[in-house]
Amino acid sequence: MDETLDLLDTLLDGVTEPRLKLISEDEARALKVLLGLLEDTAQSEDIRRAAGEMRFWIGSRLA
């Protein structure tokens, strides 16, 4: 579980605006859907929180 949290933290910290431009809007939307599934089904509150933060961050960049 710690490895999953570390991975989510790394992804959240490592995604910068220039990197986000490397994926298309369709890919970003698909990523938001996958993060939503993780947020809904993860057993750990920390993982749900991290997935929600990532979804919010990506969504705010797409707006």
PDB file of N, CA, C and O in Angstrom:
ATOM      1  N   MET A   1       0.820  -1.181   0.000  1.00  0.00           N
ATOM      2  CA  MET A   1       0.000   0.000   0.000  1.00  0.00           C
ATOM      3  C   MET A   1       0.871   1.254   0.000  1.00  0.00           C
ATOM      4  O   MET A   1       0.551   2.216  -0.669  1.00  0.00           O
ATOM      5  N   ASP A   2       1.984   1.205   0.733  1.00  0.00           N
ATOM      6  CA  ASP A   2       2.886   2.354   0.760  1.00  0.00           C
ATOM      7  C   ASP A   2       3.446   2.630  -0.625  1.00  0.00           C
ATOM      8  O   ASP A   2       3.649   3.787  -0.994  1.00  0.00           O
ATOM      9  N   GLU A   3       3.693   1.563  -1.388  1.00  0.00           N
ATOM     10  CA  GLU A   3       4.206   1.737  -2.749  1.00  0.00           C
ATOM     11  C   GLU A   3       3.181   2.460  -3.619  1.00  0.00           C
ATOM     12  O   GLU A   3       3.543   3.314  -4.429  1.00  0.00           O
ATOM     13  N   THR A   4       1.907   2.140  -3.452  1.00  0.00           N
ATOM     14  CA  THR A   4       0.849   2.804  -4.214  1.00  0.00           C
ATOM     15  C   THR A   4       0.776   4.271  -3.859  1.00  0.00           C
ATOM     16  O   THR A   4       0.671   5.134  -4.740  1.00  0.00           O
ATOM     17  N   LEU A   5       0.858   4.578  -2.572  1.00  0.00           N
ATOM     18  CA  LEU A   5       0.832   5.977  -2.140  1.00  0.00           C
ATOM     19  C   LEU A   5       2.034   6.738  -2.673  1.00  0.00           C
ATOM     20  O   LEU A   5       1.908   7.880  -3.128  1.00  0.00           O
ATOM     21  N   ASP A   6       3.196   6.097  -2.639  1.00  0.00           N
ATOM     22  CA  ASP A   6       4.403   6.732  -3.171  1.00  0.00           C
ATOM     23  C   ASP A   6       4.258   7.008  -4.658  1.00  0.00           C
ATOM     24  O   ASP A   6       4.643   8.067  -5.147  1.00  0.00           O
ATOM     25  N   LEU A   7       3.687   6.044  -5.390  1.00  0.00           N
ATOM     26  CA  LEU A   7       3.490   6.223  -6.824  1.00  0.00           C
ATOM     27  C   LEU A   7       2.526   7.371  -7.095  1.00  0.00           C
ATOM     28  O   LEU A   7       2.790   8.226  -7.940  1.00  0.00           O
ATOM     29  N   LEU A   8       1.413   7.419  -6.371  1.00  0.00           N
ATOM     30  CA  LEU A   8       0.453   8.512  -6.565  1.00  0.00           C
ATOM     31  C   LEU A   8       1.063   9.861  -6.210  1.00  0.00           C
ATOM     32  O   LEU A   8       0.846  10.849  -6.919  1.00  0.00           O
ATOM     33  N   ASP A   9       1.841   9.911  -5.125  1.00  0.00           N
ATOM     34  CA  ASP A   9       2.511  11.158  -4.750  1.00  0.00           C
ATOM     35  C   ASP A   9       3.500  11.585  -5.827  1.00  0.00           C
ATOM     36  O   ASP A   9       3.583  12.762  -6.171  1.00  0.00           O
ATOM     37  N   THR A  10       4.244  10.622  -6.355  1.00  0.00           N
ATOM     38  CA  THR A  10       5.206  10.938  -7.412  1.00  0.00           C
ATOM     39  C   THR A  10       4.500  11.467  -8.650  1.00  0.00           C
ATOM     40  O   THR A  10       4.928  12.451  -9.248  1.00  0.00           O
ATOM     41  N   LEU A  11       3.407  10.816  -9.027  1.00  0.00           N
ATOM     42  CA  LEU A  11       2.653  11.287 -10.189  1.00  0.00           C
ATOM     43  C   LEU A  11       2.088  12.680  -9.960  1.00  0.00           C
ATOM     44  O   LEU A  11       2.156  13.540 -10.831  1.00  0.00           O
ATOM     45  N   LEU A  12       1.530  12.908  -8.792  1.00  0.00           N
ATOM     46  CA  LEU A  12       0.940  14.206  -8.494  1.00  0.00           C
ATOM     47  C   LEU A  12       2.001  15.296  -8.458  1.00  0.00           C
ATOM     48  O   LEU A  12       1.815  16.375  -9.012  1.00  0.00           O
ATOM     49  N   ASP A  13       3.143  15.009  -7.841  1.00  0.00           N
ATOM     50  CA  ASP A  13       4.215  15.993  -7.761  1.00  0.00           C
ATOM     51  C   ASP A  13       4.922  16.179  -9.093  1.00  0.00           C
ATOM     52  O   ASP A  13       5.406  17.257  -9.410  1.00  0.00           O
ATOM     53  N   GLY A  14       5.003  15.099  -9.879  1.00  0.00           N
ATOM     54  CA  GLY A  14       5.770  15.145 -11.116  1.00  0.00           C
ATOM     55  C   GLY A  14       5.028  15.711 -12.306  1.00  0.00           C
ATOM     56  O   GLY A  14       5.627  16.056 -13.310  1.00  0.00           O
ATOM     57  N   VAL A  15       3.697  15.787 -12.218  1.00  0.00           N
ATOM     58  CA  VAL A  15       2.924  16.296 -13.346  1.00  0.00           C
ATOM     59  C   VAL A  15       2.985  17.817 -13.321  1.00  0.00           C
ATOM     60  O   VAL A  15       2.494  18.452 -12.411  1.00  0.00           O
ATOM     61  N   THR A  16       3.616  18.351 -14.325  1.00  0.00           N
ATOM     62  CA  THR A  16       3.684  19.800 -14.452  1.00  0.00           C
ATOM     63  C   THR A  16       2.916  20.205 -15.688  1.00  0.00           C
ATOM     64  O   THR A  16       2.565  19.371 -16.518  1.00  0.00           O
ATOM     65  N   GLU A  17       2.643  21.472 -15.817  1.00  0.00           N
ATOM     66  CA  GLU A  17       1.867  21.940 -16.959  1.00  0.00           C
ATOM     67  C   GLU A  17       2.475  21.514 -18.293  1.00  0.00           C
ATOM     68  O   GLU A  17       1.753  21.034 -19.158  1.00  0.00           O
ATOM     69  N   PRO A  18       3.789  21.649 -18.507  1.00  0.00           N
ATOM     70  CA  PRO A  18       4.349  21.179 -19.780  1.00  0.00           C
ATOM     71  C   PRO A  18       4.147  19.681 -19.997  1.00  0.00           C
ATOM     72  O   PRO A  18       3.878  19.249 -21.097  1.00  0.00           O
ATOM     73  N   ARG A  19       4.234  18.888 -18.945  1.00  0.00           N
ATOM     74  CA  ARG A  19       4.028  17.453 -19.094  1.00  0.00           C
ATOM     75  C   ARG A  19       2.589  17.145 -19.445  1.00  0.00           C
ATOM     76  O   ARG A  19       2.317  16.244 -20.218  1.00  0.00           O
ATOM     77  N   LEU A  20       1.657  17.878 -18.863  1.00  0.00           N
ATOM     78  CA  LEU A  20       0.253  17.646 -19.156  1.00  0.00           C
ATOM     79  C   LEU A  20      -0.017  17.880 -20.630  1.00  0.00           C
ATOM     80  O   LEU A  20      -0.845  17.201 -21.223  1.00  0.00           O
ATOM     81  N   LYS A  21       0.701  18.777 -21.248  1.00  0.00           N
ATOM     82  CA  LYS A  21       0.512  19.051 -22.663  1.00  0.00           C
ATOM     83  C   LYS A  21       0.980  17.894 -23.530  1.00  0.00           C
ATOM     84  O   LYS A  21       0.653  17.846 -24.706  1.00  0.00           O
ATOM     85  N   LEU A  22       1.720  16.949 -22.962  1.00  0.00           N
ATOM     86  CA  LEU A  22       2.172  15.794 -23.717  1.00  0.00           C
ATOM     87  C   LEU A  22       1.054  14.782 -23.932  1.00  0.00           C
ATOM     88  O   LEU A  22       1.178  13.900 -24.764  1.00  0.00           O
ATOM     89  N   ILE A  23      -0.026  14.904 -23.178  1.00  0.00           N
ATOM     90  CA  ILE A  23      -1.157  14.015 -23.387  1.00  0.00           C
ATOM     91  C   ILE A  23      -2.306  14.832 -23.970  1.00  0.00           C
ATOM     92  O   ILE A  23      -2.433  16.024 -23.719  1.00  0.00           O
ATOM     93  N   SER A  24      -3.116  14.161 -24.746  1.00  0.00           N
ATOM     94  CA  SER A  24      -4.240  14.856 -25.374  1.00  0.00           C
ATOM     95  C   SER A  24      -5.362  15.065 -24.355  1.00  0.00           C
ATOM     96  O   SER A  24      -5.351  14.474 -23.270  1.00  0.00           O
ATOM     97  N   GLU A  25      -6.331  15.881 -24.733  1.00  0.00           N
ATOM     98  CA  GLU A  25      -7.478  16.097 -23.857  1.00  0.00           C
ATOM     99  C   GLU A  25      -8.250  14.804 -23.648  1.00  0.00           C
ATOM    100  O   GLU A  25      -8.730  14.537 -22.554  1.00  0.00           O
ATOM    101  N   ASP A  26      -8.361  13.989 -24.696  1.00  0.00           N
ATOM    102  CA  ASP A  26      -9.053  12.704 -24.571  1.00  0.00           C
ATOM    103  C   ASP A  26      -8.327  11.786 -23.593  1.00  0.00           C
ATOM    104  O   ASP A  26      -8.962  11.109 -22.779  1.00  0.00           O
ATOM    105  N   GLU A  27      -7.002  11.776 -23.659  1.00  0.00           N
ATOM    106  CA  GLU A  27      -6.222  10.953 -22.735  1.00  0.00           C
ATOM    107  C   GLU A  27      -6.364  11.474 -21.307  1.00  0.00           C
ATOM    108  O   GLU A  27      -6.463  10.677 -20.362  1.00  0.00           O
ATOM    109  N   ALA A  28      -6.388  12.771 -21.137  1.00  0.00           N
ATOM    110  CA  ALA A  28      -6.554  13.345 -19.805  1.00  0.00           C
ATOM    111  C   ALA A  28      -7.928  12.994 -19.235  1.00  0.00           C
ATOM    112  O   ALA A  28      -8.053  12.674 -18.053  1.00  0.00           O
ATOM    113  N   ARG A  29      -8.948  13.039 -20.085  1.00  0.00           N
ATOM    114  CA  ARG A  29     -10.293  12.663 -19.622  1.00  0.00           C
ATOM    115  C   ARG A  29     -10.344  11.189 -19.237  1.00  0.00           C
ATOM    116  O   ARG A  29     -10.971  10.815 -18.237  1.00  0.00           O
ATOM    117  N   ALA A  30      -9.690  10.345 -20.022  1.00  0.00           N
ATOM    118  CA  ALA A  30      -9.645   8.917 -19.704  1.00  0.00           C
ATOM    119  C   ALA A  30      -8.914   8.687 -18.380  1.00  0.00           C
ATOM    120  O   ALA A  30      -9.337   7.869 -17.562  1.00  0.00           O
ATOM    121  N   LEU A  31      -7.840   9.425 -18.166  1.00  0.00           N
ATOM    122  CA  LEU A  31      -7.109   9.323 -16.908  1.00  0.00           C
ATOM    123  C   LEU A  31      -7.986   9.753 -15.733  1.00  0.00           C
ATOM    124  O   LEU A  31      -7.964   9.126 -14.676  1.00  0.00           O
ATOM    125  N   LYS A  32      -8.776  10.798 -15.932  1.00  0.00           N
ATOM    126  CA  LYS A  32      -9.689  11.232 -14.873  1.00  0.00           C
ATOM    127  C   LYS A  32     -10.709  10.144 -14.538  1.00  0.00           C
ATOM    128  O   LYS A  32     -11.044   9.939 -13.371  1.00  0.00           O
ATOM    129  N   VAL A  33     -11.205   9.429 -15.560  1.00  0.00           N
ATOM    130  CA  VAL A  33     -12.155   8.338 -15.326  1.00  0.00           C
ATOM    131  C   VAL A  33     -11.490   7.229 -14.517  1.00  0.00           C
ATOM    132  O   VAL A  33     -12.057   6.732 -13.543  1.00  0.00           O
ATOM    133  N   LEU A  34     -10.276   6.851 -14.909  1.00  0.00           N
ATOM    134  CA  LEU A  34      -9.566   5.800 -14.183  1.00  0.00           C
ATOM    135  C   LEU A  34      -9.278   6.217 -12.742  1.00  0.00           C
ATOM    136  O   LEU A  34      -9.402   5.409 -11.820  1.00  0.00           O
ATOM    137  N   LEU A  35      -8.890   7.458 -12.548  1.00  0.00           N
ATOM    138  CA  LEU A  35      -8.652   7.943 -11.183  1.00  0.00           C
ATOM    139  C   LEU A  35      -9.953   7.954 -10.384  1.00  0.00           C
ATOM    140  O   LEU A  35      -9.953   7.684  -9.178  1.00  0.00           O
ATOM    141  N   GLY A  36     -11.062   8.263 -11.043  1.00  0.00           N
ATOM    142  CA  GLY A  36     -12.362   8.224 -10.376  1.00  0.00           C
ATOM    143  C   GLY A  36     -12.708   6.827  -9.900  1.00  0.00           C
ATOM    144  O   GLY A  36     -13.225   6.643  -8.794  1.00  0.00           O
ATOM    145  N   LEU A  37     -12.420   5.836 -10.736  1.00  0.00           N
ATOM    146  CA  LEU A  37     -12.651   4.445 -10.330  1.00  0.00           C
ATOM    147  C   LEU A  37     -11.776   4.079  -9.140  1.00  0.00           C
ATOM    148  O   LEU A  37     -12.231   3.427  -8.200  1.00  0.00           O
ATOM    149  N   LEU A  38     -10.522   4.495  -9.176  1.00  0.00           N
ATOM    150  CA  LEU A  38      -9.619   4.233  -8.056  1.00  0.00           C
ATOM    151  C   LEU A  38     -10.119   4.936  -6.801  1.00  0.00           C
ATOM    152  O   LEU A  38     -10.122   4.355  -5.717  1.00  0.00           O
ATOM    153  N   GLU A  39     -10.583   6.161  -6.966  1.00  0.00           N
ATOM    154  CA  GLU A  39     -11.090   6.921  -5.818  1.00  0.00           C
ATOM    155  C   GLU A  39     -12.319   6.236  -5.209  1.00  0.00           C
ATOM    156  O   GLU A  39     -12.488   6.217  -3.995  1.00  0.00           O
ATOM    157  N   ASP A  40     -13.159   5.638  -6.050  1.00  0.00           N
ATOM    158  CA  ASP A  40     -14.378   4.990  -5.563  1.00  0.00           C
ATOM    159  C   ASP A  40     -14.138   3.611  -4.961  1.00  0.00           C
ATOM    160  O   ASP A  40     -14.891   3.183  -4.092  1.00  0.00           O
ATOM    161  N   THR A  41     -13.102   2.910  -5.432  1.00  0.00           N
ATOM    162  CA  THR A  41     -12.945   1.513  -5.032  1.00  0.00           C
ATOM    163  C   THR A  41     -11.765   1.234  -4.107  1.00  0.00           C
ATOM    164  O   THR A  41     -11.683   0.138  -3.546  1.00  0.00           O
ATOM    165  N   ALA A  42     -10.865   2.171  -3.948  1.00  0.00           N
ATOM    166  CA  ALA A  42      -9.686   1.929  -3.107  1.00  0.00           C
ATOM    167  C   ALA A  42     -10.100   1.740  -1.653  1.00  0.00           C
ATOM    168  O   ALA A  42     -11.005   2.408  -1.157  1.00  0.00           O
ATOM    169  N   GLN A  43      -9.438   0.834  -0.995  1.00  0.00           N
ATOM    170  CA  GLN A  43      -9.740   0.573   0.405  1.00  0.00           C
ATOM    171  C   GLN A  43      -9.094   1.600   1.326  1.00  0.00           C
ATOM    172  O   GLN A  43      -9.611   1.895   2.391  1.00  0.00           O
ATOM    173  N   SER A  44      -7.998   2.149   0.904  1.00  0.00           N
ATOM    174  CA  SER A  44      -7.257   3.091   1.740  1.00  0.00           C
ATOM    175  C   SER A  44      -7.764   4.522   1.528  1.00  0.00           C
ATOM    176  O   SER A  44      -7.903   4.982   0.397  1.00  0.00           O
ATOM    177  N   GLU A  45      -8.002   5.201   2.622  1.00  0.00           N
ATOM    178  CA  GLU A  45      -8.427   6.605   2.556  1.00  0.00           C
ATOM    179  C   GLU A  45      -7.351   7.467   1.909  1.00  0.00           C
ATOM    180  O   GLU A  45      -7.649   8.391   1.161  1.00  0.00           O
ATOM    181  N   ASP A  46      -6.082   7.156   2.175  1.00  0.00           N
ATOM    182  CA  ASP A  46      -4.989   7.928   1.592  1.00  0.00           C
ATOM    183  C   ASP A  46      -4.962   7.806   0.071  1.00  0.00           C
ATOM    184  O   ASP A  46      -4.726   8.783  -0.633  1.00  0.00           O
ATOM    185  N   ILE A  47      -5.223   6.607  -0.429  1.00  0.00           N
ATOM    186  CA  ILE A  47      -5.239   6.405  -1.881  1.00  0.00           C
ATOM    187  C   ILE A  47      -6.434   7.121  -2.487  1.00  0.00           C
ATOM    188  O   ILE A  47      -6.318   7.775  -3.532  1.00  0.00           O
ATOM    189  N   ARG A  48      -7.586   7.030  -1.859  1.00  0.00           N
ATOM    190  CA  ARG A  48      -8.776   7.742  -2.357  1.00  0.00           C
ATOM    191  C   ARG A  48      -8.524   9.243  -2.394  1.00  0.00           C
ATOM    192  O   ARG A  48      -8.884   9.928  -3.356  1.00  0.00           O
ATOM    193  N   ARG A  49      -7.900   9.772  -1.366  1.00  0.00           N
ATOM    194  CA  ARG A  49      -7.617  11.195  -1.299  1.00  0.00           C
ATOM    195  C   ARG A  49      -6.646  11.615  -2.403  1.00  0.00           C
ATOM    196  O   ARG A  49      -6.864  12.595  -3.104  1.00  0.00           O
ATOM    197  N   ALA A  50      -5.579  10.836  -2.582  1.00  0.00           N
ATOM    198  CA  ALA A  50      -4.591  11.162  -3.609  1.00  0.00           C
ATOM    199  C   ALA A  50      -5.204  11.095  -5.004  1.00  0.00           C
ATOM    200  O   ALA A  50      -4.952  11.962  -5.846  1.00  0.00           O
ATOM    201  N   ALA A  51      -6.033  10.083  -5.262  1.00  0.00           N
ATOM    202  CA  ALA A  51      -6.692   9.968  -6.569  1.00  0.00           C
ATOM    203  C   ALA A  51      -7.627  11.149  -6.801  1.00  0.00           C
ATOM    204  O   ALA A  51      -7.679  11.707  -7.901  1.00  0.00           O
ATOM    205  N   GLY A  52      -8.344  11.560  -5.765  1.00  0.00           N
ATOM    206  CA  GLY A  52      -9.235  12.718  -5.884  1.00  0.00           C
ATOM    207  C   GLY A  52      -8.472  14.000  -6.163  1.00  0.00           C
ATOM    208  O   GLY A  52      -8.905  14.832  -6.973  1.00  0.00           O
ATOM    209  N   GLU A  53      -7.340  14.165  -5.500  1.00  0.00           N
ATOM    210  CA  GLU A  53      -6.509  15.352  -5.734  1.00  0.00           C
ATOM    211  C   GLU A  53      -5.987  15.383  -7.167  1.00  0.00           C
ATOM    212  O   GLU A  53      -5.983  16.425  -7.813  1.00  0.00           O
ATOM    213  N   MET A  54      -5.564  14.222  -7.664  1.00  0.00           N
ATOM    214  CA  MET A  54      -5.061  14.157  -9.034  1.00  0.00           C
ATOM    215  C   MET A  54      -6.176  14.465 -10.034  1.00  0.00           C
ATOM    216  O   MET A  54      -5.959  15.184 -11.015  1.00  0.00           O
ATOM    217  N   ARG A  55      -7.366  13.910  -9.793  1.00  0.00           N
ATOM    218  CA  ARG A  55      -8.502  14.209 -10.684  1.00  0.00           C
ATOM    219  C   ARG A  55      -8.798  15.695 -10.699  1.00  0.00           C
ATOM    220  O   ARG A  55      -9.026  16.292 -11.750  1.00  0.00           O
ATOM    221  N   PHE A  56      -8.807  16.310  -9.539  1.00  0.00           N
ATOM    222  CA  PHE A  56      -9.082  17.732  -9.446  1.00  0.00           C
ATOM    223  C   PHE A  56      -8.012  18.531 -10.188  1.00  0.00           C
ATOM    224  O   PHE A  56      -8.315  19.455 -10.939  1.00  0.00           O
ATOM    225  N   TRP A  57      -6.755  18.178  -9.979  1.00  0.00           N
ATOM    226  CA  TRP A  57      -5.646  18.906 -10.602  1.00  0.00           C
ATOM    227  C   TRP A  57      -5.726  18.816 -12.119  1.00  0.00           C
ATOM    228  O   TRP A  57      -5.597  19.824 -12.813  1.00  0.00           O
ATOM    229  N   ILE A  58      -5.945  17.609 -12.627  1.00  0.00           N
ATOM    230  CA  ILE A  58      -6.043  17.439 -14.077  1.00  0.00           C
ATOM    231  C   ILE A  58      -7.255  18.185 -14.611  1.00  0.00           C
ATOM    232  O   ILE A  58      -7.185  18.861 -15.641  1.00  0.00           O
ATOM    233  N   GLY A  59      -8.370  18.091 -13.911  1.00  0.00           N
ATOM    234  CA  GLY A  59      -9.569  18.809 -14.348  1.00  0.00           C
ATOM    235  C   GLY A  59      -9.393  20.299 -14.384  1.00  0.00           C
ATOM    236  O   GLY A  59      -9.866  20.984 -15.302  1.00  0.00           O
ATOM    237  N   SER A  60      -8.679  20.836 -13.419  1.00  0.00           N
ATOM    238  CA  SER A  60      -8.473  22.293 -13.390  1.00  0.00           C
ATOM    239  C   SER A  60      -7.554  22.733 -14.521  1.00  0.00           C
ATOM    240  O   SER A  60      -7.674  23.850 -15.034  1.00  0.00           O
ATOM    241  N   ARG A  61      -6.654  21.864 -14.958  1.00  0.00           N
ATOM    242  CA  ARG A  61      -5.764  22.187 -16.084  1.00  0.00           C
ATOM    243  C   ARG A  61      -6.486  22.084 -17.413  1.00  0.00           C
ATOM    244  O   ARG A  61      -6.110  22.741 -18.370  1.00  0.00           O
ATOM    245  N   LEU A  62      -7.510  21.249 -17.482  1.00  0.00           N
ATOM    246  CA  LEU A  62      -8.272  21.101 -18.714  1.00  0.00           C
ATOM    247  C   LEU A  62      -9.275  22.221 -18.915  1.00  0.00           C
ATOM    248  O   LEU A  62      -9.672  22.502 -20.046  1.00  0.00           O
ATOM    249  N   ALA A  63      -9.679  22.848 -17.835  1.00  0.00           N
ATOM    250  CA  ALA A  63     -10.718  23.888 -17.916  1.00  0.00           C
ATOM    251  C   ALA A  63     -10.235  25.136 -18.610  1.00  0.00           C
ATOM    252  O   ALA A  63      -9.137  25.444 -18.779  1.00  0.00           O
TER     253      ALA A  63
END
